[in-house]
């Protein structure tokens, strides 16, 4: 999850970063509809090309905590499977933390073994932060 904040231009830049990183990682980008309208309500019409996807997950109770993450039990509303939802918080798109996230996602994607938990999907969730 990344929180976009600051003024209009800062928010635009942070969302463009999120679009690029999501594309590289093959992750779904979740952008609040309100944010898309506020940020991209311009004549270029770029906002309409960003899809607002719903995660389709129903979050239940917290089951664990890591250094950078909180893990929840959740239900995948499409397959109806119980899954572990791991939320990793990024204060910004600092290159070191992006590299760290990318490594974990890319390695987990390649692993396919009965004793290793399968990565089903990755999302980059953009949240609204304070305006200034
Ligand atoms: N798929 C899962 N099923 C059940 N519990 C899980 C699952 N994934 C993580 N957890 C729980 O959440 C905790 C945190 O997991 P996470 O992967 O975020 O961090 P970690 O790798 O254990 O720790 P760190 O990030 O500090 O090295 C785990 O210790 C475990 O208790």
Short mmCIF file of N, CA, C and O and ligand atoms in Angstrom, two decimals:
data_model
loop_
_atom_site.label_atom_id
_atom_site.label_comp_id
_atom_site.label_asym_id
_atom_site.label_seq_id
_atom_site.Cartn_x
_atom_site.Cartn_y
_atom_site.Cartn_z
N UNK A 1 0.84 -1.18 0.00
CA UNK A 1 0.00 0.00 0.00
C UNK A 1 0.88 1.24 0.00
O UNK A 1 1.90 1.27 0.65
N UNK A 2 0.45 2.20 -0.76
CA UNK A 2 1.19 3.46 -0.77
C UNK A 2 0.20 4.60 -0.56
O UNK A 2 -0.91 4.57 -1.10
N UNK A 3 0.59 5.53 0.28
CA UNK A 3 -0.29 6.67 0.54
C UNK A 3 0.19 7.85 -0.29
O UNK A 3 1.36 8.24 -0.20
N UNK A 4 -0.69 8.38 -1.16
CA UNK A 4 -0.29 9.57 -1.92
C UNK A 4 -0.76 10.80 -1.17
O UNK A 4 -1.87 10.86 -0.65
N UNK A 5 0.14 11.77 -1.07
CA UNK A 5 -0.20 12.99 -0.34
C UNK A 5 0.50 14.16 -1.01
O UNK A 5 1.17 13.99 -2.02
N UNK A 6 0.36 15.31 -0.42
CA UNK A 6 0.99 16.50 -0.97
C UNK A 6 0.03 17.25 -1.88
O UNK A 6 -1.19 17.06 -1.79
N UNK A 7 0.58 18.04 -2.75
CA UNK A 7 -0.24 18.83 -3.67
C UNK A 7 -0.61 18.01 -4.91
O UNK A 7 -0.26 16.84 -5.02
N UNK A 8 -1.32 18.65 -5.83
CA UNK A 8 -1.82 17.98 -7.03
C UNK A 8 -0.68 17.34 -7.85
O UNK A 8 -0.76 16.19 -8.24
N UNK A 9 0.39 18.10 -8.08
CA UNK A 9 1.48 17.58 -8.91
C UNK A 9 2.22 16.44 -8.24
O UNK A 9 2.58 15.46 -8.89
N UNK A 10 2.41 16.55 -6.91
CA UNK A 10 3.07 15.46 -6.18
C UNK A 10 2.24 14.18 -6.28
O UNK A 10 2.77 13.10 -6.50
N UNK A 11 0.93 14.34 -6.14
CA UNK A 11 0.04 13.17 -6.22
C UNK A 11 0.09 12.54 -7.60
O UNK A 11 0.12 11.32 -7.74
N UNK A 12 0.06 13.38 -8.61
CA UNK A 12 0.14 12.87 -9.98
C UNK A 12 1.42 12.05 -10.15
O UNK A 12 1.38 10.94 -10.69
N UNK A 13 2.54 12.60 -9.70
CA UNK A 13 3.81 11.89 -9.87
C UNK A 13 3.81 10.56 -9.13
O UNK A 13 4.30 9.55 -9.63
N UNK A 14 3.26 10.56 -7.92
CA UNK A 14 3.23 9.32 -7.14
C UNK A 14 2.34 8.27 -7.80
O UNK A 14 2.64 7.08 -7.79
N UNK A 15 1.24 8.73 -8.40
CA UNK A 15 0.35 7.76 -9.07
C UNK A 15 1.01 7.23 -10.35
O UNK A 15 0.92 6.04 -10.66
N UNK A 16 1.72 8.10 -11.08
CA UNK A 16 2.44 7.63 -12.27
C UNK A 16 3.47 6.57 -11.86
O UNK A 16 3.59 5.52 -12.50
N UNK A 17 4.19 6.82 -10.76
CA UNK A 17 5.15 5.82 -10.25
C UNK A 17 4.43 4.51 -9.96
O UNK A 17 4.92 3.43 -10.30
N UNK A 18 3.27 4.60 -9.33
CA UNK A 18 2.51 3.39 -8.97
C UNK A 18 2.09 2.63 -10.23
O UNK A 18 2.16 1.40 -10.27
N UNK A 19 1.67 3.37 -11.26
CA UNK A 19 1.26 2.73 -12.53
C UNK A 19 2.44 1.96 -13.12
O UNK A 19 2.32 0.79 -13.52
N UNK A 20 3.60 2.60 -13.14
CA UNK A 20 4.79 1.98 -13.75
C UNK A 20 5.22 0.76 -12.95
O UNK A 20 5.47 -0.32 -13.51
N UNK A 21 5.27 0.90 -11.64
CA UNK A 21 5.72 -0.21 -10.78
C UNK A 21 4.75 -1.38 -10.87
O UNK A 21 5.16 -2.54 -10.99
N UNK A 22 3.46 -1.08 -10.88
CA UNK A 22 2.45 -2.15 -10.99
C UNK A 22 2.62 -2.88 -12.32
O UNK A 22 2.52 -4.10 -12.39
N UNK A 23 2.88 -2.12 -13.39
CA UNK A 23 3.06 -2.73 -14.70
C UNK A 23 4.28 -3.66 -14.70
O UNK A 23 4.22 -4.79 -15.17
N UNK A 24 5.38 -3.20 -14.12
CA UNK A 24 6.61 -4.00 -14.09
C UNK A 24 6.39 -5.28 -13.29
O UNK A 24 6.81 -6.37 -13.68
N UNK A 25 5.70 -5.16 -12.16
CA UNK A 25 5.52 -6.32 -11.27
C UNK A 25 4.35 -7.21 -11.71
O UNK A 25 4.14 -8.27 -11.14
N UNK A 26 3.58 -6.75 -12.68
CA UNK A 26 2.38 -7.50 -13.05
C UNK A 26 1.37 -7.49 -11.92
O UNK A 26 0.60 -8.44 -11.75
N UNK A 27 1.40 -6.42 -11.14
CA UNK A 27 0.46 -6.31 -10.02
C UNK A 27 -0.75 -5.48 -10.45
O UNK A 27 -0.64 -4.60 -11.31
N UNK A 28 -1.90 -5.78 -9.85
CA UNK A 28 -3.09 -4.97 -10.13
C UNK A 28 -2.97 -3.67 -9.34
O UNK A 28 -2.49 -3.66 -8.21
N UNK A 29 -3.40 -2.58 -9.96
CA UNK A 29 -3.33 -1.28 -9.28
C UNK A 29 -4.73 -0.93 -8.79
O UNK A 29 -5.69 -0.96 -9.55
N UNK A 30 -4.82 -0.62 -7.50
CA UNK A 30 -6.11 -0.26 -6.92
C UNK A 30 -6.06 1.23 -6.57
O UNK A 30 -5.29 1.63 -5.70
N UNK A 31 -6.83 2.01 -7.29
CA UNK A 31 -6.83 3.47 -7.09
C UNK A 31 -8.23 3.89 -6.66
O UNK A 31 -9.21 3.53 -7.31
N UNK A 32 -8.37 4.66 -5.59
CA UNK A 32 -9.70 5.11 -5.21
C UNK A 32 -10.33 5.92 -6.35
O UNK A 32 -9.66 6.77 -6.94
N UNK A 33 -11.61 5.67 -6.63
CA UNK A 33 -12.30 6.34 -7.74
C UNK A 33 -12.25 7.86 -7.55
O UNK A 33 -11.97 8.62 -8.46
N UNK A 34 -12.48 8.30 -6.31
CA UNK A 34 -12.47 9.73 -6.00
C UNK A 34 -11.12 10.34 -6.37
O UNK A 34 -11.05 11.39 -7.00
N UNK A 35 -10.06 9.61 -6.02
CA UNK A 35 -8.71 10.11 -6.28
C UNK A 35 -8.47 10.24 -7.78
O UNK A 35 -7.91 11.22 -8.24
N UNK A 36 -8.93 9.24 -8.55
CA UNK A 36 -8.73 9.29 -10.00
C UNK A 36 -9.41 10.53 -10.56
O UNK A 36 -8.84 11.28 -11.34
N UNK A 37 -10.64 10.79 -10.12
CA UNK A 37 -11.37 11.94 -10.65
C UNK A 37 -10.71 13.26 -10.26
O UNK A 37 -10.60 14.17 -11.07
N UNK A 38 -10.28 13.33 -9.01
CA UNK A 38 -9.68 14.58 -8.54
C UNK A 38 -8.35 14.83 -9.25
O UNK A 38 -8.07 15.92 -9.74
N UNK A 39 -7.54 13.76 -9.31
CA UNK A 39 -6.19 13.93 -9.83
C UNK A 39 -6.16 14.03 -11.35
O UNK A 39 -5.41 14.79 -11.92
N UNK A 40 -7.02 13.24 -12.03
CA UNK A 40 -6.87 13.15 -13.48
C UNK A 40 -8.01 13.83 -14.22
O UNK A 40 -8.23 13.56 -15.39
N UNK A 41 -8.75 14.68 -13.51
CA UNK A 41 -9.84 15.36 -14.17
C UNK A 41 -9.33 16.47 -15.07
O UNK A 41 -9.62 17.65 -14.87
N UNK A 42 -8.51 16.12 -16.06
CA UNK A 42 -7.94 17.15 -16.93
C UNK A 42 -8.24 16.84 -18.38
O UNK A 42 -8.82 15.82 -18.72
N UNK A 43 -7.84 17.74 -19.26
CA UNK A 43 -8.19 17.60 -20.67
C UNK A 43 -7.47 16.43 -21.36
O UNK A 43 -7.91 15.95 -22.39
N UNK A 44 -6.37 15.94 -20.74
CA UNK A 44 -5.62 14.84 -21.37
C UNK A 44 -6.44 13.53 -21.29
O UNK A 44 -6.35 12.69 -22.17
N UNK A 45 -7.23 13.40 -20.23
CA UNK A 45 -8.07 12.22 -20.10
C UNK A 45 -7.31 10.98 -19.67
O UNK A 45 -7.75 9.85 -19.83
N UNK A 46 -6.10 11.17 -19.10
CA UNK A 46 -5.28 10.03 -18.68
C UNK A 46 -5.99 9.21 -17.61
O UNK A 46 -5.88 8.00 -17.56
N UNK A 47 -6.76 9.92 -16.76
CA UNK A 47 -7.45 9.25 -15.66
C UNK A 47 -8.34 8.11 -16.09
O UNK A 47 -8.44 7.09 -15.42
N UNK A 48 -8.94 8.26 -17.26
CA UNK A 48 -9.87 7.21 -17.70
C UNK A 48 -9.13 5.94 -18.10
O UNK A 48 -9.75 4.90 -18.24
N UNK A 49 -7.82 6.04 -18.31
CA UNK A 49 -7.08 4.83 -18.69
C UNK A 49 -6.58 4.07 -17.47
O UNK A 49 -6.03 2.99 -17.58
N UNK A 50 -6.75 4.64 -16.27
CA UNK A 50 -6.37 3.91 -15.06
C UNK A 50 -7.61 3.18 -14.56
O UNK A 50 -8.62 3.81 -14.27
N UNK A 51 -7.53 1.87 -14.49
CA UNK A 51 -8.72 1.16 -14.05
C UNK A 51 -8.76 1.09 -12.53
O UNK A 51 -7.74 0.94 -11.88
N UNK A 52 -9.92 1.27 -11.99
CA UNK A 52 -10.10 1.12 -10.56
C UNK A 52 -10.60 -0.30 -10.31
O UNK A 52 -11.71 -0.62 -10.69
N UNK A 53 -9.75 -1.12 -9.74
CA UNK A 53 -10.16 -2.50 -9.53
C UNK A 53 -10.49 -2.74 -8.06
O UNK A 53 -9.86 -2.17 -7.19
N UNK A 54 -11.43 -3.57 -7.84
CA UNK A 54 -11.71 -3.94 -6.47
C UNK A 54 -10.90 -5.19 -6.17
O UNK A 54 -10.71 -6.05 -7.03
N UNK A 55 -10.37 -5.28 -4.98
CA UNK A 55 -9.51 -6.40 -4.63
C UNK A 55 -10.29 -7.71 -4.56
O UNK A 55 -9.72 -8.78 -4.63
N UNK A 56 -11.60 -7.64 -4.45
CA UNK A 56 -12.42 -8.85 -4.38
C UNK A 56 -12.04 -9.77 -3.23
O UNK A 56 -12.12 -10.99 -3.34
N UNK A 57 -11.57 -9.17 -2.16
CA UNK A 57 -11.21 -9.96 -0.99
C UNK A 57 -11.98 -9.45 0.21
O UNK A 57 -12.09 -8.23 0.40
N UNK A 58 -12.49 -10.38 1.01
CA UNK A 58 -13.14 -9.96 2.24
C UNK A 58 -12.15 -10.21 3.38
O UNK A 58 -11.75 -11.35 3.62
N UNK A 59 -11.75 -9.12 4.03
CA UNK A 59 -10.71 -9.23 5.05
C UNK A 59 -11.30 -9.67 6.38
O UNK A 59 -12.32 -9.15 6.81
N UNK A 60 -10.66 -10.65 7.02
CA UNK A 60 -11.08 -11.09 8.35
C UNK A 60 -10.02 -10.66 9.38
O UNK A 60 -9.36 -9.65 9.19
N UNK A 61 -9.83 -11.49 10.41
CA UNK A 61 -8.97 -11.06 11.52
C UNK A 61 -7.46 -11.14 11.19
O UNK A 61 -7.05 -11.89 10.30
N UNK A 62 -6.69 -10.38 11.92
CA UNK A 62 -5.24 -10.40 11.77
C UNK A 62 -4.72 -11.74 12.29
O UNK A 62 -5.13 -12.21 13.34
N UNK A 63 -3.78 -12.35 11.51
CA UNK A 63 -3.21 -13.63 11.95
C UNK A 63 -1.71 -13.57 12.16
O UNK A 63 -1.11 -14.52 12.65
N UNK A 64 -1.09 -12.47 11.78
CA UNK A 64 0.35 -12.38 11.98
C UNK A 64 0.88 -11.00 11.68
O UNK A 64 0.18 -10.15 11.13
N UNK A 65 2.13 -10.82 12.03
CA UNK A 65 2.77 -9.52 11.81
C UNK A 65 4.24 -9.75 11.48
O UNK A 65 4.91 -10.53 12.17
N UNK A 66 4.74 -9.11 10.45
CA UNK A 66 6.17 -9.17 10.12
C UNK A 66 6.78 -7.80 10.33
O UNK A 66 6.11 -6.88 10.83
N UNK A 67 8.03 -7.65 9.95
CA UNK A 67 8.71 -6.38 10.16
C UNK A 67 8.03 -5.26 9.35
O UNK A 67 7.85 -4.15 9.82
N UNK A 68 7.65 -5.58 8.10
CA UNK A 68 7.09 -4.56 7.22
C UNK A 68 5.63 -4.81 6.90
O UNK A 68 5.06 -4.14 6.05
N UNK A 69 5.04 -5.82 7.51
CA UNK A 69 3.72 -6.22 7.04
C UNK A 69 2.79 -6.66 8.15
O UNK A 69 3.23 -6.98 9.26
N UNK A 70 1.52 -6.69 7.81
CA UNK A 70 0.50 -7.27 8.68
C UNK A 70 -0.24 -8.30 7.82
O UNK A 70 -0.54 -8.03 6.66
N UNK A 71 -0.51 -9.46 8.40
CA UNK A 71 -1.13 -10.54 7.64
C UNK A 71 -2.53 -10.82 8.20
O UNK A 71 -2.71 -10.90 9.42
N UNK A 72 -3.51 -10.93 7.30
CA UNK A 72 -4.91 -11.16 7.69
C UNK A 72 -5.42 -12.45 7.04
O UNK A 72 -4.99 -12.80 5.93
N UNK A 73 -6.34 -13.08 7.70
CA UNK A 73 -7.10 -14.15 7.06
C UNK A 73 -8.13 -13.44 6.18
O UNK A 73 -8.69 -12.42 6.58
N UNK A 74 -8.35 -13.96 4.98
CA UNK A 74 -9.30 -13.29 4.08
C UNK A 74 -9.98 -14.33 3.21
O UNK A 74 -9.51 -15.46 3.09
N UNK A 75 -11.12 -13.92 2.62
CA UNK A 75 -11.80 -14.82 1.68
C UNK A 75 -11.75 -14.21 0.29
O UNK A 75 -12.05 -13.03 0.11
N UNK A 76 -11.29 -15.03 -0.67
CA UNK A 76 -11.31 -14.61 -2.06
C UNK A 76 -12.74 -14.77 -2.56
O UNK A 76 -13.27 -15.88 -2.62
N UNK A 77 -13.39 -13.65 -2.87
CA UNK A 77 -14.82 -13.69 -3.19
C UNK A 77 -15.11 -14.30 -4.56
O UNK A 77 -16.26 -14.62 -4.87
N UNK A 78 -14.06 -14.51 -5.37
CA UNK A 78 -14.29 -15.15 -6.67
C UNK A 78 -14.22 -16.67 -6.53
O UNK A 78 -15.10 -17.38 -6.96
N UNK A 79 -13.13 -17.15 -5.91
CA UNK A 79 -12.95 -18.62 -5.79
C UNK A 79 -13.56 -19.15 -4.50
O UNK A 79 -13.69 -20.34 -4.32
N UNK A 80 -13.90 -18.25 -3.58
CA UNK A 80 -14.43 -18.57 -2.25
C UNK A 80 -13.40 -19.28 -1.39
O UNK A 80 -13.70 -19.88 -0.37
N UNK A 81 -12.12 -19.21 -1.79
CA UNK A 81 -11.05 -19.82 -1.00
C UNK A 81 -10.64 -18.89 0.15
O UNK A 81 -10.70 -17.67 0.01
N UNK A 82 -10.20 -19.50 1.28
CA UNK A 82 -9.60 -18.72 2.36
C UNK A 82 -8.13 -18.48 1.99
O UNK A 82 -7.43 -19.42 1.58
N UNK A 83 -7.69 -17.24 2.08
CA UNK A 83 -6.31 -16.91 1.70
C UNK A 83 -5.67 -16.08 2.82
O UNK A 83 -6.36 -15.59 3.72
N UNK A 84 -4.34 -15.95 2.76
CA UNK A 84 -3.64 -15.04 3.66
C UNK A 84 -3.42 -13.74 2.88
O UNK A 84 -2.89 -13.76 1.77
N UNK A 85 -3.86 -12.64 3.45
CA UNK A 85 -3.70 -11.32 2.81
C UNK A 85 -2.58 -10.59 3.54
O UNK A 85 -2.70 -10.25 4.71
N UNK A 86 -1.48 -10.39 2.83
CA UNK A 86 -0.32 -9.74 3.46
C UNK A 86 -0.25 -8.30 2.99
O UNK A 86 -0.08 -8.03 1.80
N UNK A 87 -0.39 -7.38 3.92
CA UNK A 87 -0.36 -5.96 3.57
C UNK A 87 1.00 -5.38 3.93
O UNK A 87 1.39 -5.41 5.10
N UNK A 88 1.68 -4.89 2.93
CA UNK A 88 2.99 -4.27 3.14
C UNK A 88 2.83 -2.78 2.92
O UNK A 88 2.29 -2.35 1.91
N UNK A 89 3.27 -2.02 3.90
CA UNK A 89 3.07 -0.57 3.81
C UNK A 89 4.35 0.12 3.31
O UNK A 89 5.43 -0.14 3.79
N UNK A 90 4.17 0.99 2.31
CA UNK A 90 5.29 1.80 1.82
C UNK A 90 4.96 3.26 2.05
O UNK A 90 3.89 3.72 1.66
N UNK A 91 5.87 3.95 2.69
CA UNK A 91 5.63 5.37 2.90
C UNK A 91 5.88 6.15 1.62
O UNK A 91 5.34 7.20 1.38
N UNK A 92 6.73 5.60 0.79
CA UNK A 92 7.00 6.23 -0.52
C UNK A 92 7.59 5.16 -1.42
O UNK A 92 7.80 4.03 -1.01
N UNK A 93 7.84 5.54 -2.67
CA UNK A 93 8.42 4.58 -3.61
C UNK A 93 9.95 4.71 -3.63
O UNK A 93 10.56 4.85 -4.68
N UNK A 94 10.55 4.67 -2.47
CA UNK A 94 12.00 4.69 -2.35
C UNK A 94 12.55 3.47 -3.08
O UNK A 94 12.00 2.36 -2.93
N UNK A 95 13.63 3.65 -3.85
CA UNK A 95 14.09 2.56 -4.72
C UNK A 95 14.43 1.29 -3.94
O UNK A 95 14.16 0.18 -4.39
N UNK A 96 14.97 1.46 -2.73
CA UNK A 96 15.35 0.28 -1.94
C UNK A 96 14.12 -0.55 -1.54
O UNK A 96 14.13 -1.78 -1.63
N UNK A 97 13.06 0.13 -1.14
CA UNK A 97 11.87 -0.62 -0.71
C UNK A 97 11.14 -1.23 -1.90
O UNK A 97 10.55 -2.30 -1.81
N UNK A 98 11.20 -0.55 -3.07
CA UNK A 98 10.58 -1.13 -4.27
C UNK A 98 11.34 -2.39 -4.68
O UNK A 98 10.74 -3.41 -5.01
N UNK A 99 12.68 -2.32 -4.62
CA UNK A 99 13.51 -3.48 -4.98
C UNK A 99 13.18 -4.66 -4.07
O UNK A 99 13.02 -5.79 -4.51
N UNK A 100 13.05 -4.37 -2.78
CA UNK A 100 12.75 -5.40 -1.78
C UNK A 100 11.39 -6.05 -2.09
O UNK A 100 11.25 -7.28 -2.11
N UNK A 101 10.38 -5.22 -2.38
CA UNK A 101 9.05 -5.73 -2.68
C UNK A 101 9.08 -6.54 -3.98
O UNK A 101 8.51 -7.63 -4.06
N UNK A 102 9.77 -6.00 -5.01
CA UNK A 102 9.81 -6.66 -6.31
C UNK A 102 10.46 -8.03 -6.20
O UNK A 102 9.99 -9.01 -6.77
N UNK A 103 11.55 -8.11 -5.42
CA UNK A 103 12.26 -9.39 -5.24
C UNK A 103 11.33 -10.45 -4.66
O UNK A 103 11.24 -11.56 -5.17
N UNK A 104 10.64 -10.08 -3.59
CA UNK A 104 9.76 -11.04 -2.92
C UNK A 104 8.65 -11.52 -3.87
O UNK A 104 8.38 -12.71 -3.99
N UNK A 105 8.03 -10.57 -4.59
CA UNK A 105 6.93 -10.94 -5.50
C UNK A 105 7.45 -11.82 -6.63
O UNK A 105 6.86 -12.86 -6.95
N UNK A 106 8.57 -11.44 -7.22
CA UNK A 106 9.07 -12.19 -8.38
C UNK A 106 9.54 -13.58 -8.00
O UNK A 106 9.31 -14.54 -8.74
N UNK A 107 10.17 -13.71 -6.84
CA UNK A 107 10.63 -15.04 -6.40
C UNK A 107 9.42 -15.92 -6.08
O UNK A 107 9.32 -17.06 -6.55
N UNK A 108 8.48 -15.37 -5.31
CA UNK A 108 7.29 -16.17 -4.93
C UNK A 108 6.49 -16.62 -6.16
O UNK A 108 5.95 -17.71 -6.20
N UNK A 109 6.43 -15.76 -7.18
CA UNK A 109 5.71 -16.10 -8.43
C UNK A 109 6.30 -17.33 -9.10
O UNK A 109 5.60 -18.12 -9.70
N UNK A 110 7.65 -17.42 -9.03
CA UNK A 110 8.33 -18.51 -9.76
C UNK A 110 8.25 -19.82 -9.00
O UNK A 110 8.45 -20.89 -9.58
N UNK A 111 8.03 -19.76 -7.67
CA UNK A 111 8.06 -20.99 -6.88
C UNK A 111 6.74 -21.72 -6.97
O UNK A 111 5.67 -21.14 -6.86
N UNK A 112 6.85 -23.01 -7.21
CA UNK A 112 5.65 -23.83 -7.31
C UNK A 112 5.97 -25.18 -6.66
O UNK A 112 6.55 -26.07 -7.28
N UNK A 113 5.66 -25.27 -5.37
CA UNK A 113 6.00 -26.49 -4.61
C UNK A 113 4.93 -26.68 -3.54
O UNK A 113 4.48 -25.69 -2.95
N UNK A 114 4.54 -27.93 -3.29
CA UNK A 114 3.47 -28.16 -2.31
C UNK A 114 3.79 -27.63 -0.91
O UNK A 114 2.88 -27.33 -0.13
N UNK A 115 5.09 -27.50 -0.59
CA UNK A 115 5.45 -27.03 0.76
C UNK A 115 5.66 -25.52 0.83
O UNK A 115 6.03 -24.99 1.87
N UNK A 116 5.46 -24.85 -0.29
CA UNK A 116 5.65 -23.39 -0.30
C UNK A 116 4.33 -22.72 -0.65
O UNK A 116 3.66 -23.09 -1.63
N UNK A 117 3.96 -21.75 0.17
CA UNK A 117 2.68 -21.05 -0.04
C UNK A 117 2.70 -20.32 -1.37
O UNK A 117 3.68 -19.65 -1.72
N UNK A 118 1.62 -20.49 -2.13
CA UNK A 118 1.53 -19.93 -3.49
C UNK A 118 1.09 -18.47 -3.44
O UNK A 118 0.15 -18.12 -2.72
N UNK A 119 1.80 -17.65 -4.19
CA UNK A 119 1.37 -16.25 -4.32
C UNK A 119 0.26 -16.21 -5.36
O UNK A 119 0.47 -16.51 -6.53
N UNK A 120 -0.94 -15.86 -4.93
CA UNK A 120 -2.10 -15.88 -5.85
C UNK A 120 -2.19 -14.58 -6.64
O UNK A 120 -2.54 -14.59 -7.82
N UNK A 121 -1.95 -13.46 -5.99
CA UNK A 121 -2.10 -12.17 -6.67
C UNK A 121 -1.37 -11.08 -5.89
O UNK A 121 -1.19 -11.20 -4.68
N UNK A 122 -0.96 -10.06 -6.61
CA UNK A 122 -0.32 -8.91 -5.95
C UNK A 122 -1.07 -7.65 -6.37
O UNK A 122 -1.49 -7.50 -7.51
N UNK A 123 -1.27 -6.76 -5.42
CA UNK A 123 -1.97 -5.50 -5.68
C UNK A 123 -1.12 -4.36 -5.16
O UNK A 123 -0.47 -4.48 -4.13
N UNK A 124 -1.12 -3.25 -5.86
CA UNK A 124 -0.56 -2.03 -5.28
C UNK A 124 -1.77 -1.13 -5.01
O UNK A 124 -2.51 -0.77 -5.93
N UNK A 125 -1.99 -0.85 -3.73
CA UNK A 125 -3.19 -0.09 -3.35
C UNK A 125 -2.79 1.34 -3.02
O UNK A 125 -1.96 1.59 -2.15
N UNK A 126 -3.39 2.26 -3.75
CA UNK A 126 -3.11 3.68 -3.53
C UNK A 126 -4.18 4.22 -2.57
O UNK A 126 -5.37 4.04 -2.80
N UNK A 127 -3.71 4.83 -1.50
CA UNK A 127 -4.66 5.41 -0.54
C UNK A 127 -4.52 6.92 -0.52
O UNK A 127 -3.46 7.46 -0.82
N UNK A 128 -5.58 7.58 -0.08
CA UNK A 128 -5.56 9.04 0.00
C UNK A 128 -4.83 9.50 1.26
O UNK A 128 -5.14 9.02 2.34
N UNK A 129 -3.88 10.37 1.10
CA UNK A 129 -3.22 10.96 2.24
C UNK A 129 -3.64 12.42 2.37
O UNK A 129 -4.48 12.88 1.60
N UNK A 130 -3.04 13.14 3.31
CA UNK A 130 -3.45 14.53 3.50
C UNK A 130 -3.00 15.45 2.35
O UNK A 130 -1.97 15.23 1.75
N UNK A 131 -3.83 16.46 2.06
CA UNK A 131 -3.48 17.49 1.08
C UNK A 131 -2.59 18.52 1.76
O UNK A 131 -2.77 18.78 2.94
N UNK A 132 -1.68 19.10 1.02
CA UNK A 132 -0.99 20.28 1.55
C UNK A 132 -0.62 21.23 0.44
O UNK A 132 -0.84 20.94 -0.72
N1 LIG B 1 0.11 -17.81 4.39
C1 LIG B 1 0.06 -17.62 5.72
N2 LIG B 1 -0.76 -18.36 6.47
C2 LIG B 1 -0.85 -18.17 7.80
N3 LIG B 1 -0.13 -17.28 8.48
C3 LIG B 1 0.72 -16.51 7.77
C4 LIG B 1 0.86 -16.63 6.36
N4 LIG B 1 1.79 -15.74 5.93
C5 LIG B 1 2.20 -15.11 7.03
N5 LIG B 1 1.57 -15.56 8.15
C6 LIG B 1 1.76 -15.10 9.53
O1 LIG B 1 2.12 -13.73 9.50
C7 LIG B 1 3.42 -13.54 10.07
C8 LIG B 1 4.14 -12.46 9.30
O2 LIG B 1 4.43 -12.94 8.03
P1 LIG B 1 5.37 -12.14 7.04
O3 LIG B 1 5.60 -12.97 5.84
O4 LIG B 1 4.77 -10.79 6.84
O5 LIG B 1 6.67 -11.83 7.85
P2 LIG B 1 7.89 -12.76 8.22
O6 LIG B 1 8.58 -13.11 6.95
O7 LIG B 1 7.42 -13.86 9.12
O8 LIG B 1 8.72 -11.76 9.07
P3 LIG B 1 9.74 -10.63 8.60
O9 LIG B 1 9.10 -9.88 7.47
O10 LIG B 1 9.89 -9.81 9.81
O11 LIG B 1 10.96 -11.38 8.20
C9 LIG B 1 4.08 -14.91 10.00
O12 LIG B 1 5.06 -15.06 10.98
C10 LIG B 1 2.90 -15.84 10.20
O13 LIG B 1 2.59 -15.94 11.57
#
